mmCIF file of C-alpha atoms in Angstrom:
data_model
loop_
_atom_site.group_PDB
_atom_site.id
_atom_site.type_symbol
_atom_site.label_atom_id
_atom_site.label_comp_id
_atom_site.label_asym_id
_atom_site.label_seq_id
_atom_site.Cartn_x
_atom_site.Cartn_y
_atom_site.Cartn_z
ATOM 1 C CA MET A 88 -25.396 10.914 21.890
ATOM 2 C CA THR A 89 -26.175 7.192 22.079
ATOM 3 C CA ILE A 90 -28.238 5.252 19.583
ATOM 4 C CA ALA A 91 -31.779 4.428 20.745
ATOM 5 C CA GLN A 92 -33.049 0.852 20.901
ATOM 6 C CA GLU A 93 -35.642 1.553 18.189
ATOM 7 C CA GLN A 94 -32.877 2.808 15.909
ATOM 8 C CA ALA A 95 -30.717 -0.244 16.663
ATOM 9 C CA THR A 96 -33.632 -2.547 15.840
ATOM 10 C CA TRP A 97 -34.200 -0.771 12.518
ATOM 11 C CA PHE A 98 -30.474 -0.917 11.790
ATOM 12 C CA ALA A 99 -30.379 -4.688 12.375
ATOM 13 C CA GLN A 100 -33.439 -5.274 10.188
ATOM 14 C CA THR A 101 -32.023 -3.207 7.331
ATOM 15 C CA PHE A 102 -28.629 -4.893 7.693
ATOM 16 C CA ARG A 103 -30.276 -8.316 7.363
ATOM 17 C CA GLN A 104 -32.249 -7.160 4.324
ATOM 18 C CA LEU A 105 -29.051 -5.930 2.667
ATOM 19 C CA ALA A 106 -27.221 -9.179 3.424
ATOM 20 C CA ASP A 107 -30.179 -11.257 2.171
ATOM 21 C CA ASN A 108 -30.277 -9.231 -1.031
ATOM 22 C CA VAL A 109 -26.562 -9.542 -1.762
ATOM 23 C CA GLU A 110 -26.637 -13.252 -0.947
ATOM 24 C CA GLN A 111 -29.088 -13.827 -3.791
ATOM 25 C CA SER A 112 -26.138 -13.260 -6.142
ATOM 26 C CA VAL A 113 -23.312 -14.442 -3.877
ATOM 27 C CA ILE A 114 -24.727 -17.736 -2.625
ATOM 28 C CA GLY A 115 -23.386 -19.467 0.468
ATOM 29 C CA LYS A 116 -21.107 -16.670 1.659
ATOM 30 C CA ARG A 117 -23.204 -15.023 4.347
ATOM 31 C CA HIS A 118 -20.314 -14.422 6.747
ATOM 32 C CA VAL A 119 -18.207 -12.640 4.125
ATOM 33 C CA VAL A 120 -21.186 -10.585 2.933
ATOM 34 C CA GLU A 121 -21.811 -9.428 6.499
ATOM 35 C CA LEU A 122 -18.127 -8.578 6.960
ATOM 36 C CA VAL A 123 -18.092 -6.437 3.813
ATOM 37 C CA LEU A 124 -21.317 -4.691 4.866
ATOM 38 C CA THR A 125 -19.777 -4.044 8.280
ATOM 39 C CA ALA A 126 -16.753 -2.471 6.598
ATOM 40 C CA MET A 127 -18.953 -0.278 4.417
ATOM 41 C CA LEU A 128 -20.979 0.875 7.428
ATOM 42 C CA SER A 129 -17.717 1.584 9.248
ATOM 43 C CA GLU A 130 -16.561 3.760 6.334
ATOM 44 C CA GLY A 131 -13.718 1.354 5.666
ATOM 45 C CA HIS A 132 -12.404 -0.719 2.766
ATOM 46 C CA VAL A 133 -11.949 -4.432 2.104
ATOM 47 C CA LEU A 134 -9.079 -6.538 0.794
ATOM 48 C CA LEU A 135 -10.173 -9.874 -0.692
ATOM 49 C CA GLU A 136 -7.441 -12.469 -1.119
ATOM 50 C CA ASP A 137 -8.866 -15.072 -3.466
ATOM 51 C CA VAL A 138 -8.156 -17.130 -6.532
ATOM 52 C CA PRO A 139 -10.059 -16.157 -9.708
ATOM 53 C CA GLY A 140 -13.658 -17.172 -10.167
ATOM 54 C CA THR A 141 -14.939 -17.027 -6.597
ATOM 55 C CA GLY A 142 -17.459 -14.221 -7.073
ATOM 56 C CA LYS A 143 -15.528 -11.100 -6.106
ATOM 57 C CA THR A 144 -16.937 -9.017 -8.960
ATOM 58 C CA SER A 145 -20.447 -10.289 -8.278
ATOM 59 C CA LEU A 146 -20.088 -9.276 -4.635
ATOM 60 C CA ALA A 147 -19.097 -5.710 -5.522
ATOM 61 C CA ARG A 148 -21.880 -5.336 -8.074
ATOM 62 C CA ALA A 149 -24.525 -6.867 -5.825
ATOM 63 C CA LEU A 150 -23.544 -4.527 -3.016
ATOM 64 C CA ALA A 151 -23.773 -1.485 -5.276
ATOM 65 C CA GLN A 152 -27.164 -2.609 -6.593
ATOM 66 C CA SER A 153 -28.465 -3.157 -3.068
ATOM 67 C CA VAL A 154 -27.679 0.402 -2.004
ATOM 68 C CA GLU A 155 -28.775 1.921 -5.335
ATOM 69 C CA GLY A 156 -25.226 3.120 -5.874
ATOM 70 C CA THR A 157 -22.710 3.267 -8.697
ATOM 71 C CA ASN A 158 -20.121 0.580 -9.305
ATOM 72 C CA THR A 159 -16.853 0.578 -11.264
ATOM 73 C CA ARG A 160 -14.160 -2.003 -11.868
ATOM 74 C CA ILE A 161 -10.486 -1.195 -12.358
ATOM 75 C CA GLN A 162 -8.289 -3.954 -13.752
ATOM 76 C CA PHE A 163 -4.842 -3.304 -12.308
ATOM 77 C CA THR A 164 -2.014 -4.069 -14.731
ATOM 78 C CA PRO A 165 1.692 -3.129 -14.817
ATOM 79 C CA ASP A 166 1.062 -0.370 -17.384
ATOM 80 C CA LEU A 167 -1.822 1.246 -15.460
ATOM 81 C CA LEU A 168 -1.133 4.901 -14.605
ATOM 82 C CA PRO A 169 -2.361 6.919 -11.588
ATOM 83 C CA GLY A 170 -4.446 9.121 -13.898
ATOM 84 C CA ASP A 171 -6.274 6.024 -15.121
ATOM 85 C CA ILE A 172 -7.655 5.705 -11.596
ATOM 86 C CA THR A 173 -8.159 9.248 -10.356
ATOM 87 C CA GLY A 174 -8.892 10.995 -13.638
ATOM 88 C CA ILE A 175 -7.018 13.599 -15.655
ATOM 89 C CA THR A 176 -7.299 17.236 -16.684
ATOM 90 C CA VAL A 177 -7.674 17.756 -20.426
ATOM 91 C CA TYR A 178 -7.344 21.013 -22.353
ATOM 92 C CA ASP A 179 -10.486 21.848 -24.340
ATOM 93 C CA GLN A 180 -9.502 23.798 -27.443
ATOM 94 C CA LYS A 181 -13.070 25.028 -28.046
ATOM 95 C CA THR A 182 -13.457 26.703 -24.667
ATOM 96 C CA GLY A 183 -9.793 27.390 -24.035
ATOM 97 C CA GLU A 184 -10.109 25.858 -20.552
ATOM 98 C CA PHE A 185 -8.907 22.755 -18.787
ATOM 99 C CA GLU A 186 -11.633 20.204 -18.101
ATOM 100 C CA PHE A 187 -11.445 17.425 -15.524
ATOM 101 C CA HIS A 188 -12.378 13.932 -16.690
ATOM 102 C CA ALA A 189 -13.225 11.876 -13.600
ATOM 103 C CA GLY A 190 -11.638 8.452 -13.265
ATOM 104 C CA PRO A 191 -13.333 5.215 -12.205
ATOM 105 C CA VAL A 192 -12.583 5.922 -8.544
ATOM 106 C CA PHE A 193 -15.568 8.281 -8.542
ATOM 107 C CA ALA A 194 -18.164 5.650 -7.632
ATOM 108 C CA ASN A 195 -19.854 4.266 -4.535
ATOM 109 C CA VAL A 196 -18.304 0.796 -4.841
ATOM 110 C CA VAL A 197 -14.931 0.475 -6.599
ATOM 111 C CA LEU A 198 -13.545 -2.970 -7.384
ATOM 112 C CA ALA A 199 -9.749 -2.757 -7.637
ATOM 113 C CA ASP A 200 -9.080 -6.102 -9.283
ATOM 114 C CA GLU A 201 -5.632 -7.657 -8.760
ATOM 115 C CA ILE A 202 -4.365 -4.493 -7.116
ATOM 116 C CA ASN A 203 -0.903 -5.965 -6.574
ATOM 117 C CA ARG A 204 -0.251 -6.173 -10.331
ATOM 118 C CA ALA A 205 0.104 -2.405 -10.671
ATOM 119 C CA SER A 206 3.279 -0.510 -9.863
ATOM 120 C CA PRO A 207 3.709 1.043 -6.399
ATOM 121 C CA LYS A 208 3.252 4.497 -7.940
ATOM 122 C CA THR A 209 -0.152 3.502 -9.314
ATOM 123 C CA GLN A 210 -1.145 1.766 -6.079
ATOM 124 C CA ALA A 211 -0.326 4.996 -4.262
ATOM 125 C CA ALA A 212 -3.038 6.775 -6.253
ATOM 126 C CA LEU A 213 -5.533 5.096 -3.932
ATOM 127 C CA LEU A 214 -3.910 6.209 -0.679
ATOM 128 C CA GLU A 215 -5.530 9.643 -0.428
ATOM 129 C CA VAL A 216 -8.983 8.621 -1.593
ATOM 130 C CA MET A 217 -9.132 5.575 0.709
ATOM 131 C CA GLU A 218 -8.205 7.640 3.743
ATOM 132 C CA GLU A 219 -9.991 10.933 3.041
ATOM 133 C CA GLY A 220 -12.607 10.173 0.394
ATOM 134 C CA ARG A 221 -11.238 12.744 -2.025
ATOM 135 C CA VAL A 222 -8.877 13.026 -4.973
ATOM 136 C CA THR A 223 -6.356 15.782 -5.678
ATOM 137 C CA VAL A 224 -5.475 16.334 -9.346
ATOM 138 C CA ASP A 225 -3.507 19.375 -10.488
ATOM 139 C CA ALA A 226 -3.749 20.919 -6.994
ATOM 140 C CA ILE A 227 -7.572 20.739 -7.034
ATOM 141 C CA THR A 228 -9.274 18.467 -4.505
ATOM 142 C CA ARG A 229 -12.540 16.779 -5.403
ATOM 143 C CA PRO A 230 -14.647 14.538 -3.114
ATOM 144 C CA VAL A 231 -15.666 11.176 -4.541
ATOM 145 C CA GLY A 232 -18.969 11.162 -2.660
ATOM 146 C CA SER A 233 -20.576 8.917 -0.058
ATOM 147 C CA PRO A 234 -20.883 6.079 0.551
ATOM 148 C CA PHE A 235 -17.481 5.060 -0.778
ATOM 149 C CA LEU A 236 -16.060 1.548 -0.591
ATOM 150 C CA VAL A 237 -12.960 0.087 -2.223
ATOM 151 C CA ILE A 238 -12.950 -3.690 -2.594
ATOM 152 C CA ALA A 239 -9.452 -4.665 -3.676
ATOM 153 C CA THR A 240 -8.490 -8.182 -4.708
ATOM 154 C CA GLN A 241 -5.245 -10.045 -5.001
ATOM 155 C CA ASN A 242 -4.433 -13.638 -5.867
ATOM 156 C CA PRO A 243 -2.604 -15.311 -2.947
ATOM 157 C CA VAL A 244 -1.275 -18.087 -5.201
ATOM 158 C CA GLU A 245 0.023 -16.353 -8.351
ATOM 159 C CA GLN A 246 2.881 -14.020 -7.385
ATOM 160 C CA ALA A 247 4.685 -13.681 -10.724
ATOM 161 C CA GLY A 248 4.666 -10.106 -11.982
ATOM 162 C CA THR A 249 3.132 -8.661 -8.824
ATOM 163 C CA TYR A 250 4.185 -5.956 -6.391
ATOM 164 C CA ARG A 251 3.758 -6.521 -2.687
ATOM 165 C CA LEU A 252 1.344 -4.042 -1.136
ATOM 166 C CA PRO A 253 3.236 -1.624 1.128
ATOM 167 C CA GLU A 254 2.349 -1.402 4.806
ATOM 168 C CA ALA A 255 0.786 2.041 4.347
ATOM 169 C CA GLN A 256 -1.582 0.595 1.736
ATOM 170 C CA LEU A 257 -2.501 -2.474 3.787
ATOM 171 C CA ASP A 258 -3.191 -0.331 6.833
ATOM 172 C CA ARG A 259 -5.886 1.555 4.926
ATOM 173 C CA PHE A 260 -7.986 -1.563 4.484
ATOM 174 C CA LEU A 261 -10.344 -1.937 7.414
ATOM 175 C CA LEU A 262 -10.385 -5.702 7.030
ATOM 176 C CA ARG A 263 -9.063 -8.567 4.960
ATOM 177 C CA THR A 264 -11.098 -11.650 4.180
ATOM 178 C CA SER A 265 -11.625 -14.321 1.544
ATOM 179 C CA LEU A 266 -14.692 -15.596 -0.276
ATOM 180 C CA GLY A 267 -13.243 -19.008 -1.030
ATOM 181 C CA TYR A 268 -15.030 -21.743 -2.889
ATOM 182 C CA PRO A 269 -18.681 -22.427 -2.057
ATOM 183 C CA ASP A 270 -19.566 -25.649 -0.243
ATOM 184 C CA HIS A 271 -21.223 -28.571 -2.018
ATOM 185 C CA ALA A 272 -24.797 -27.468 -1.307
ATOM 186 C CA ALA A 273 -24.127 -23.898 -2.480
ATOM 187 C CA THR A 274 -22.365 -25.195 -5.595
ATOM 188 C CA LEU A 275 -25.418 -27.253 -6.515
ATOM 189 C CA ARG A 276 -27.649 -24.200 -6.107
ATOM 190 C CA ILE A 277 -25.334 -22.111 -8.290
ATOM 191 C CA LEU A 278 -25.155 -24.807 -10.984
ATOM 192 C CA GLY A 279 -28.937 -25.050 -10.878
ATOM 193 C CA GLY A 280 -29.259 -21.366 -11.710
ATOM 194 C CA ALA A 281 -30.306 -20.130 -8.282
ATOM 195 C CA ALA A 282 -27.960 -17.140 -8.322
ATOM 196 C CA ILE A 283 -29.759 -13.984 -9.433
ATOM 197 C CA PRO A 284 -27.811 -11.778 -11.888
ATOM 198 C CA THR A 285 -26.602 -8.655 -10.102
ATOM 199 C CA ALA A 286 -28.334 -6.415 -12.643
ATOM 200 C CA ASP A 287 -31.685 -7.901 -11.586
ATOM 201 C CA LEU A 288 -31.279 -7.209 -7.877
ATOM 202 C CA ALA A 289 -33.654 -4.671 -6.377
ATOM 203 C CA ALA A 290 -32.295 -1.834 -4.260
ATOM 204 C CA VAL A 291 -32.908 -2.098 -0.520
ATOM 205 C CA ILE A 292 -31.961 1.435 0.511
ATOM 206 C CA THR A 293 -30.596 4.616 -1.046
ATOM 207 C CA PRO A 294 -26.988 5.834 -0.762
ATOM 208 C CA ASP A 295 -28.103 8.645 1.552
ATOM 209 C CA ALA A 296 -29.860 6.149 3.819
ATOM 210 C CA LEU A 297 -26.695 4.043 3.980
ATOM 211 C CA VAL A 298 -24.692 7.115 5.001
ATOM 212 C CA GLY A 299 -27.280 7.660 7.730
ATOM 213 C CA MET A 300 -26.806 4.067 8.888
ATOM 214 C CA ALA A 301 -23.039 4.570 9.066
ATOM 215 C CA GLU A 302 -23.513 7.689 11.180
ATOM 216 C CA LEU A 303 -25.962 5.820 13.409
ATOM 217 C CA ALA A 304 -23.506 2.969 13.927
ATOM 218 C CA GLN A 305 -20.908 5.318 15.375
ATOM 219 C CA GLU A 306 -23.364 6.294 18.112
ATOM 220 C CA VAL A 307 -23.221 2.783 19.587
ATOM 221 C CA TYR A 308 -21.930 2.892 23.156
ATOM 222 C CA VAL A 309 -18.538 1.309 23.791
ATOM 223 C CA ASP A 310 -17.732 0.840 27.461
ATOM 224 C CA PRO A 311 -14.259 1.946 28.636
ATOM 225 C CA LEU A 312 -13.577 -1.682 29.589
ATOM 226 C CA VAL A 313 -14.161 -2.748 25.974
ATOM 227 C CA LEU A 314 -11.913 0.062 24.743
ATOM 228 C CA ASP A 315 -9.279 -1.130 27.199
ATOM 229 C CA TYR A 316 -9.688 -4.657 25.823
ATOM 230 C CA ILE A 317 -9.027 -3.389 22.286
ATOM 231 C CA ALA A 318 -5.998 -1.400 23.457
ATOM 232 C CA ARG A 319 -4.553 -4.427 25.278
ATOM 233 C CA MET A 320 -5.017 -6.600 22.204
ATOM 234 C CA VAL A 321 -3.222 -4.050 20.035
ATOM 235 C CA ASP A 322 -0.399 -3.802 22.560
ATOM 236 C CA ALA A 323 -0.113 -7.593 22.590
ATOM 237 C CA THR A 324 0.418 -7.691 18.814
ATOM 238 C CA ARG A 325 3.288 -5.236 19.181
ATOM 239 C CA SER A 326 5.044 -7.272 21.868
ATOM 240 C CA ALA A 327 4.540 -10.722 20.296
ATOM 241 C CA GLU A 328 7.930 -12.310 19.648
ATOM 242 C CA GLN A 329 7.059 -13.347 16.090
ATOM 243 C CA VAL A 330 6.001 -9.819 15.112
ATOM 244 C CA ARG A 331 8.327 -7.183 13.673
ATOM 245 C CA LEU A 332 5.616 -4.529 13.264
ATOM 246 C CA GLY A 333 2.385 -4.638 15.252
ATOM 247 C CA VAL A 334 -1.014 -3.025 14.819
ATOM 248 C CA SER A 335 -1.034 0.757 14.405
ATOM 249 C CA ILE A 336 -3.386 3.213 16.101
ATOM 250 C CA ARG A 337 -5.270 3.330 12.781
ATOM 251 C CA GLY A 338 -5.872 -0.394 13.207
ATOM 252 C CA ALA A 339 -7.162 0.100 16.752
ATOM 253 C CA LEU A 340 -9.540 2.815 15.558
ATOM 254 C CA ALA A 341 -10.694 0.573 12.708
ATOM 255 C CA LEU A 342 -11.477 -2.244 15.126
ATOM 256 C CA THR A 343 -13.436 0.148 17.332
ATOM 257 C CA ARG A 344 -15.496 1.467 14.403
ATOM 258 C CA ALA A 345 -16.189 -2.026 13.128
ATOM 259 C CA THR A 346 -17.140 -3.181 16.628
ATOM 260 C CA ARG A 347 -19.760 -0.435 16.813
ATOM 261 C CA ALA A 348 -21.187 -1.375 13.412
ATOM 262 C CA ARG A 349 -21.357 -5.056 14.311
ATOM 263 C CA ALA A 350 -23.138 -4.313 17.584
ATOM 264 C CA ALA A 351 -25.743 -2.256 15.709
ATOM 265 C CA SER A 352 -26.156 -5.054 13.159
ATOM 266 C CA GLN A 353 -27.092 -7.315 16.067
ATOM 267 C CA GLY A 354 -29.744 -4.845 17.205
ATOM 268 C CA ARG A 355 -27.808 -3.636 20.245
ATOM 269 C CA THR A 356 -27.103 -0.121 21.468
ATOM 270 C CA TYR A 357 -23.840 -1.200 23.102
ATOM 271 C CA ALA A 358 -20.742 -3.150 22.066
ATOM 272 C CA THR A 359 -19.481 -6.261 23.840
ATOM 273 C CA PRO A 360 -16.141 -8.109 23.934
ATOM 274 C CA ASP A 361 -17.718 -10.745 21.669
ATOM 275 C CA ASP A 362 -18.089 -8.099 18.947
ATOM 276 C CA VAL A 363 -14.365 -7.426 19.225
ATOM 277 C CA LYS A 364 -13.506 -11.127 19.088
ATOM 278 C CA ALA A 365 -15.687 -11.689 16.026
ATOM 279 C CA LEU A 366 -13.821 -9.024 14.044
ATOM 280 C CA ALA A 367 -10.286 -9.153 15.453
ATOM 281 C CA THR A 368 -8.751 -11.570 12.943
ATOM 282 C CA ALA A 369 -10.244 -9.872 9.872
ATOM 283 C CA VAL A 370 -9.350 -6.367 11.063
ATOM 284 C CA LEU A 371 -5.926 -6.925 12.620
ATOM 285 C CA SER A 372 -4.112 -9.795 10.897
ATOM 286 C CA HIS A 373 -3.179 -8.020 7.658
ATOM 287 C CA ARG A 374 -1.585 -5.184 9.631
ATOM 288 C CA LEU A 375 1.056 -7.440 11.187
ATOM 289 C CA ILE A 376 4.558 -7.734 9.741
ATOM 290 C CA LEU A 377 6.230 -10.915 10.949
ATOM 291 C CA HIS A 378 9.904 -11.598 11.429
ATOM 292 C CA PRO A 379 11.351 -13.561 8.491
ATOM 293 C CA GLU A 380 12.284 -16.403 10.839
ATOM 294 C CA ALA A 381 8.677 -16.723 11.977
ATOM 295 C CA GLU A 382 7.412 -16.778 8.398
ATOM 296 C CA PHE A 383 9.970 -19.442 7.551
ATOM 297 C CA ASP A 384 8.659 -21.513 10.463
ATOM 298 C CA GLY A 385 5.146 -21.299 9.067
ATOM 299 C CA VAL A 386 3.719 -18.738 11.487
ATOM 300 C CA THR A 387 0.849 -16.701 10.027
ATOM 301 C CA PRO A 388 -0.573 -13.333 11.114
ATOM 302 C CA GLU A 389 -3.921 -15.059 11.697
ATOM 303 C CA ALA A 390 -2.256 -17.462 14.117
ATOM 304 C CA VAL A 391 -0.675 -14.559 15.990
ATOM 305 C CA VAL A 392 -4.043 -12.806 16.367
ATOM 306 C CA GLY A 393 -5.571 -16.099 17.467
ATOM 307 C CA ARG A 394 -2.948 -16.399 20.182
ATOM 308 C CA VAL A 395 -3.589 -12.808 21.257
ATOM 309 C CA LEU A 396 -7.284 -13.589 21.598
ATOM 310 C CA LEU A 397 -6.398 -16.490 23.878
ATOM 311 C CA ASP A 398 -3.837 -14.583 25.954
ATOM 312 C CA VAL A 399 -5.627 -11.246 26.432
ATOM 313 C CA ALA A 400 -8.442 -11.627 28.910
ATOM 314 C CA PRO A 401 -11.743 -9.913 28.018
ATOM 315 C CA PRO A 402 -13.465 -7.658 30.573
ATOM 316 C CA THR A 403 -14.897 -9.598 33.491
ATOM 317 C CA HIS A 404 -17.437 -6.971 34.607
ATOM 318 C CA ARG A 405 -19.919 -7.879 31.886
ATOM 319 C CA GLU A 406 -22.732 -5.927 33.485
ATOM 320 C CA SER A 407 -20.866 -2.707 32.687
ATOM 321 C CA VAL A 408 -20.935 -3.502 28.964
ATOM 322 C CA SER A 409 -24.297 -5.235 28.701
ATOM 323 C CA GLU A 410 -26.682 -3.156 30.760
ATOM 324 C CA ARG A 411 -25.969 0.147 29.069
ATOM 325 C CA GLY A 412 -28.707 1.642 26.909
#
């Protein structure tokens, strides 16, 4: 089943309303806001690499407020335990039964602040829930609900006392991006008090409606030529000489899902190669493991993806991807 044009138009309007609402608290970061919304509507998760004080917490809270959802924040530290994230089972002496106390991961938007400061064992507590949307404690599996978005942060400058995220963890993030500092005009607006506190934001849609949007996005038509374009890009990352480990099939699927969501956010019933190009760096770069020699020479994963975008030709039969629907 393919999304109808009326549905795509409604999707784009609602997407803009959500982005406008979030941007009232996170001023001057429209592109990042739209990327995070795209990830949420693709049922994926986001890794923000930023220095402190750039608005990461405000972004998570504003997003939760906009979808009338719940929001939690987990401060990752070296002494954090897996049970502090997922929850624990406690014995109730009055009833003589074990009772489950849900952890902060049971929320619609979870901010995992400075995720790389926790031990690998604690980081691993997020692996199941990020992939399957459920938590298993004491052999009992519990869903965390929908929508579910993890926004994890790590400081790219301060590395003392941190643990590098393993490849399996990085691969579960649909995209990686950065808020960065606002420009001069946005800074003046923020200093002038233009940013609305997240608690004062009005909800745009309900959680159930957002789940419906995510389902609608996956009905966007993707032409076989566009799928072939994605596959060729992924193959190119694996054969690049600077790359030790290229993009996995999970990464290719993530790019396809995000491409569908972006097309719907533009009010289209079909995806184009431009949708792929717009998302490729954010979705693919953090999945690349470079050779040490390449890193020493200053090569970055973003540069490798940029080269792939230049080398891999997009589909030439544009009518096959633009006249559908």
